[in-house]
């Protein structure tokens, strides 16, 4: 900071005598003017009335603290509204995939409806919590309310990074929680029943979902040359619309057993075309066609819930791997999760209960001690 000062505007310097004399504006308006220069060298001033010099000093001290800690926000910048910042933020976000941008636009419409005219600095944690409660009361699903809160947090965090806001009003304290329920895990019998019920040309999709863990768009986009049938490796590369998968993790090569490779190879030979899953005439199928087929077959499979969808086949694969004794890192790799936390949050309940294992481990130590103490007649240290 180049300088900071508090000027008494009731007194001025007489240019003729050089002495301090009372200003002709004595008694008019504000008495003190606090001023400082910001990081860009621009002078910022604020006026204070008579008998409030201490407030002027306190304001300067707060400004100094903000500049030192990096939380200072220019007063004019602080007047930026949520709606104005959302517009700026979305312009910078437009480099993402069109589908991702459209989703952000839907979220921002909800955010602007609640906070649009408010200055960024006026959005308090209490207001965020009230907003999420009102959204839930309006009938929105818990998962969608969580997504909206996450978007608001993202927007506010970028405002902090851009110097428009001192701190993000969103945090774990304001988060409404995902409200997620444990996913339904189909049995092996249900998976095969679903496989046998849908149209034959779509059966490879069930195999890829349940035993490889591909998502619907990845199944539709899987081309014949993305599968190494000889070595047994599936390499998901693109979505059904031809767009590349979002992350390197999503493009992880996935090993498959020879039995599955043979079934996929037979389907390709029968139905033809450039894609592993077709519409029955050799042309690429669609995510809509697969989801519709699953919905139609679902009532014919005993025990499948009404909400069961193609994506739930990934849950079957996770349970199959966990039940086979594989650890969390292996399951994370096969499901192509970005972190082990995601795997544990979703499937942690599927791992065997460790209580009995822990009890047995402690019991073994105590039993060994008791056995060693039989010769002394006591199970306790002497």
PDB file of C-alpha atoms in Angstrom, residues 71-193:
ATOM      1  CA  UNK A  71      -9.157 -10.916   1.198  1.00  0.00           C
ATOM      2  CA  UNK A  72      -9.530  -7.248   0.239  1.00  0.00           C
ATOM      3  CA  UNK A  73     -12.236  -6.556  -2.326  1.00  0.00           C
ATOM      4  CA  UNK A  74     -12.587  -3.232  -4.106  1.00  0.00           C
ATOM      5  CA  UNK A  75     -15.841  -1.547  -2.980  1.00  0.00           C
ATOM      6  CA  UNK A  76     -16.985  -0.990  -6.578  1.00  0.00           C
ATOM      7  CA  UNK A  77     -16.171  -4.587  -7.506  1.00  0.00           C
ATOM      8  CA  UNK A  78     -18.044  -5.815  -4.441  1.00  0.00           C
ATOM      9  CA  UNK A  79     -21.239  -4.377  -5.901  1.00  0.00           C
ATOM     10  CA  UNK A  80     -21.192  -6.968  -8.706  1.00  0.00           C
ATOM     11  CA  UNK A  81     -24.442  -8.896  -8.517  1.00  0.00           C
ATOM     12  CA  UNK A  82     -24.808 -12.653  -8.615  1.00  0.00           C
ATOM     13  CA  UNK A  83     -26.566 -12.427 -11.988  1.00  0.00           C
ATOM     14  CA  UNK A  84     -23.768 -10.315 -13.483  1.00  0.00           C
ATOM     15  CA  UNK A  85     -21.105 -12.695 -12.242  1.00  0.00           C
ATOM     16  CA  UNK A  86     -23.034 -15.755 -13.454  1.00  0.00           C
ATOM     17  CA  UNK A  87     -23.085 -14.258 -16.943  1.00  0.00           C
ATOM     18  CA  UNK A  88     -19.339 -13.647 -16.847  1.00  0.00           C
ATOM     19  CA  UNK A  89     -18.666 -17.064 -15.350  1.00  0.00           C
ATOM     20  CA  UNK A  90     -20.733 -18.864 -17.974  1.00  0.00           C
ATOM     21  CA  UNK A  91     -18.866 -17.104 -20.785  1.00  0.00           C
ATOM     22  CA  UNK A  92     -15.631 -18.586 -19.471  1.00  0.00           C
ATOM     23  CA  UNK A  93     -17.272 -21.978 -18.961  1.00  0.00           C
ATOM     24  CA  UNK A  94     -18.413 -22.185 -22.586  1.00  0.00           C
ATOM     25  CA  UNK A  95     -15.251 -24.072 -23.594  1.00  0.00           C
ATOM     26  CA  UNK A  96     -16.692 -27.223 -21.998  1.00  0.00           C
ATOM     27  CA  UNK A  97     -18.761 -29.808 -23.830  1.00  0.00           C
ATOM     28  CA  UNK A  98     -22.125 -28.472 -25.066  1.00  0.00           C
ATOM     29  CA  UNK A  99     -23.988 -30.924 -22.851  1.00  0.00           C
ATOM     30  CA  UNK A 100     -21.968 -29.831 -19.813  1.00  0.00           C
ATOM     31  CA  UNK A 101     -22.618 -26.159 -20.596  1.00  0.00           C
ATOM     32  CA  UNK A 102     -26.359 -26.778 -20.961  1.00  0.00           C
ATOM     33  CA  UNK A 103     -26.442 -28.439 -17.568  1.00  0.00           C
ATOM     34  CA  UNK A 104     -24.623 -25.453 -16.055  1.00  0.00           C
ATOM     35  CA  UNK A 105     -27.149 -23.085 -17.650  1.00  0.00           C
ATOM     36  CA  UNK A 106     -30.016 -24.972 -16.028  1.00  0.00           C
ATOM     37  CA  UNK A 107     -28.302 -24.755 -12.641  1.00  0.00           C
ATOM     38  CA  UNK A 108     -27.519 -21.055 -13.051  1.00  0.00           C
ATOM     39  CA  UNK A 109     -31.168 -20.309 -13.838  1.00  0.00           C
ATOM     40  CA  UNK A 110     -32.094 -21.670 -10.397  1.00  0.00           C
ATOM     41  CA  UNK A 111     -29.274 -19.721  -8.736  1.00  0.00           C
ATOM     42  CA  UNK A 112     -30.193 -16.441 -10.411  1.00  0.00           C
ATOM     43  CA  UNK A 113     -33.857 -16.892  -9.503  1.00  0.00           C
ATOM     44  CA  UNK A 114     -32.848 -16.962  -5.837  1.00  0.00           C
ATOM     45  CA  UNK A 115     -29.848 -14.615  -5.657  1.00  0.00           C
ATOM     46  CA  UNK A 116     -29.644 -12.785  -9.005  1.00  0.00           C
ATOM     47  CA  UNK A 117     -30.124  -9.132  -7.887  1.00  0.00           C
ATOM     48  CA  UNK A 118     -28.028  -9.529  -4.733  1.00  0.00           C
ATOM     49  CA  UNK A 119     -24.399  -8.348  -4.589  1.00  0.00           C
ATOM     50  CA  UNK A 120     -22.021 -11.304  -4.309  1.00  0.00           C
ATOM     51  CA  UNK A 121     -20.925 -10.177  -0.861  1.00  0.00           C
ATOM     52  CA  UNK A 122     -24.539 -10.155   0.370  1.00  0.00           C
ATOM     53  CA  UNK A 123     -24.990 -13.911  -0.056  1.00  0.00           C
ATOM     54  CA  UNK A 124     -24.582 -15.316   3.455  1.00  0.00           C
ATOM     55  CA  UNK A 125     -24.284 -18.956   4.561  1.00  0.00           C
ATOM     56  CA  UNK A 126     -27.670 -18.640   6.274  1.00  0.00           C
ATOM     57  CA  UNK A 127     -29.239 -17.590   2.959  1.00  0.00           C
ATOM     58  CA  UNK A 128     -27.665 -20.578   1.222  1.00  0.00           C
ATOM     59  CA  UNK A 129     -29.058 -22.968   3.824  1.00  0.00           C
ATOM     60  CA  UNK A 130     -32.512 -21.407   3.562  1.00  0.00           C
ATOM     61  CA  UNK A 131     -32.352 -21.746  -0.229  1.00  0.00           C
ATOM     62  CA  UNK A 132     -31.589 -25.473  -0.114  1.00  0.00           C
ATOM     63  CA  UNK A 133     -34.401 -26.044   2.386  1.00  0.00           C
ATOM     64  CA  UNK A 134     -36.849 -24.223   0.106  1.00  0.00           C
ATOM     65  CA  UNK A 135     -35.705 -26.254  -2.893  1.00  0.00           C
ATOM     66  CA  UNK A 136     -36.365 -29.502  -1.044  1.00  0.00           C
ATOM     67  CA  UNK A 137     -39.727 -28.233   0.132  1.00  0.00           C
ATOM     68  CA  UNK A 138     -40.533 -27.465  -3.497  1.00  0.00           C
ATOM     69  CA  UNK A 139     -40.246 -31.149  -4.341  1.00  0.00           C
ATOM     70  CA  UNK A 140     -36.782 -31.296  -5.892  1.00  0.00           C
ATOM     71  CA  UNK A 141     -34.830 -34.497  -5.319  1.00  0.00           C
ATOM     72  CA  UNK A 142     -32.091 -34.439  -2.680  1.00  0.00           C
ATOM     73  CA  UNK A 143     -29.460 -35.320  -5.277  1.00  0.00           C
ATOM     74  CA  UNK A 144     -30.530 -32.399  -7.497  1.00  0.00           C
ATOM     75  CA  UNK A 145     -30.508 -29.940  -4.588  1.00  0.00           C
ATOM     76  CA  UNK A 146     -27.005 -31.165  -3.761  1.00  0.00           C
ATOM     77  CA  UNK A 147     -25.963 -30.573  -7.388  1.00  0.00           C
ATOM     78  CA  UNK A 148     -27.361 -27.024  -7.300  1.00  0.00           C
ATOM     79  CA  UNK A 149     -25.492 -26.269  -4.072  1.00  0.00           C
ATOM     80  CA  UNK A 150     -22.293 -27.642  -5.611  1.00  0.00           C
ATOM     81  CA  UNK A 151     -22.758 -25.385  -8.632  1.00  0.00           C
ATOM     82  CA  UNK A 152     -23.303 -22.323  -6.439  1.00  0.00           C
ATOM     83  CA  UNK A 153     -20.180 -23.223  -4.491  1.00  0.00           C
ATOM     84  CA  UNK A 154     -18.226 -23.541  -7.739  1.00  0.00           C
ATOM     85  CA  UNK A 155     -19.417 -20.155  -8.978  1.00  0.00           C
ATOM     86  CA  UNK A 156     -18.675 -18.451  -5.667  1.00  0.00           C
ATOM     87  CA  UNK A 157     -15.261 -20.079  -5.390  1.00  0.00           C
ATOM     88  CA  UNK A 158     -14.337 -18.708  -8.811  1.00  0.00           C
ATOM     89  CA  UNK A 159     -15.533 -15.274  -7.673  1.00  0.00           C
ATOM     90  CA  UNK A 160     -13.118 -15.500  -4.745  1.00  0.00           C
ATOM     91  CA  UNK A 161     -10.332 -16.521  -7.112  1.00  0.00           C
ATOM     92  CA  UNK A 162     -11.166 -13.557  -9.351  1.00  0.00           C
ATOM     93  CA  UNK A 163     -10.988 -11.100  -6.434  1.00  0.00           C
ATOM     94  CA  UNK A 164     -14.698 -10.279  -6.423  1.00  0.00           C
ATOM     95  CA  UNK A 165     -15.468 -11.948  -3.120  1.00  0.00           C
ATOM     96  CA  UNK A 166     -13.556 -12.320   0.120  1.00  0.00           C
ATOM     97  CA  UNK A 167     -14.797 -15.820   0.979  1.00  0.00           C
ATOM     98  CA  UNK A 168     -17.145 -18.474  -0.322  1.00  0.00           C
ATOM     99  CA  UNK A 169     -20.469 -18.594   1.582  1.00  0.00           C
ATOM    100  CA  UNK A 170     -20.869 -22.268   0.632  1.00  0.00           C
ATOM    101  CA  UNK A 171     -19.217 -24.984   2.691  1.00  0.00           C
ATOM    102  CA  UNK A 172     -19.874 -28.370   4.216  1.00  0.00           C
ATOM    103  CA  UNK A 173     -21.986 -26.575   6.806  1.00  0.00           C
ATOM    104  CA  UNK A 174     -24.358 -25.288   4.143  1.00  0.00           C
ATOM    105  CA  UNK A 175     -24.335 -28.454   2.032  1.00  0.00           C
ATOM    106  CA  UNK A 176     -27.709 -30.227   2.022  1.00  0.00           C
ATOM    107  CA  UNK A 177     -26.164 -33.690   1.680  1.00  0.00           C
ATOM    108  CA  UNK A 178     -26.482 -35.977  -1.316  1.00  0.00           C
ATOM    109  CA  UNK A 179     -29.453 -37.809   0.100  1.00  0.00           C
ATOM    110  CA  UNK A 180     -28.207 -40.817  -1.841  1.00  0.00           C
ATOM    111  CA  UNK A 181     -29.631 -44.228  -1.135  1.00  0.00           C
ATOM    112  CA  UNK A 182     -27.771 -47.496  -1.367  1.00  0.00           C
ATOM    113  CA  UNK A 183     -27.868 -48.634  -4.981  1.00  0.00           C
ATOM    114  CA  UNK A 184     -29.913 -51.674  -5.861  1.00  0.00           C
ATOM    115  CA  UNK A 185     -27.663 -54.614  -6.724  1.00  0.00           C
ATOM    116  CA  UNK A 186     -29.230 -57.152  -9.047  1.00  0.00           C
ATOM    117  CA  UNK A 187     -28.574 -60.841  -8.498  1.00  0.00           C
ATOM    118  CA  UNK A 188     -26.755 -62.912 -11.070  1.00  0.00           C
ATOM    119  CA  UNK A 189     -30.038 -64.648 -11.925  1.00  0.00           C
ATOM    120  CA  UNK A 190     -31.694 -61.269 -12.547  1.00  0.00           C
ATOM    121  CA  UNK A 191     -28.847 -60.126 -14.785  1.00  0.00           C
ATOM    122  CA  UNK A 192     -29.109 -63.238 -16.942  1.00  0.00           C
ATOM    123  CA  UNK A 193     -32.890 -63.001 -16.991  1.00  0.00           C
TER     124      UNK A 193
END
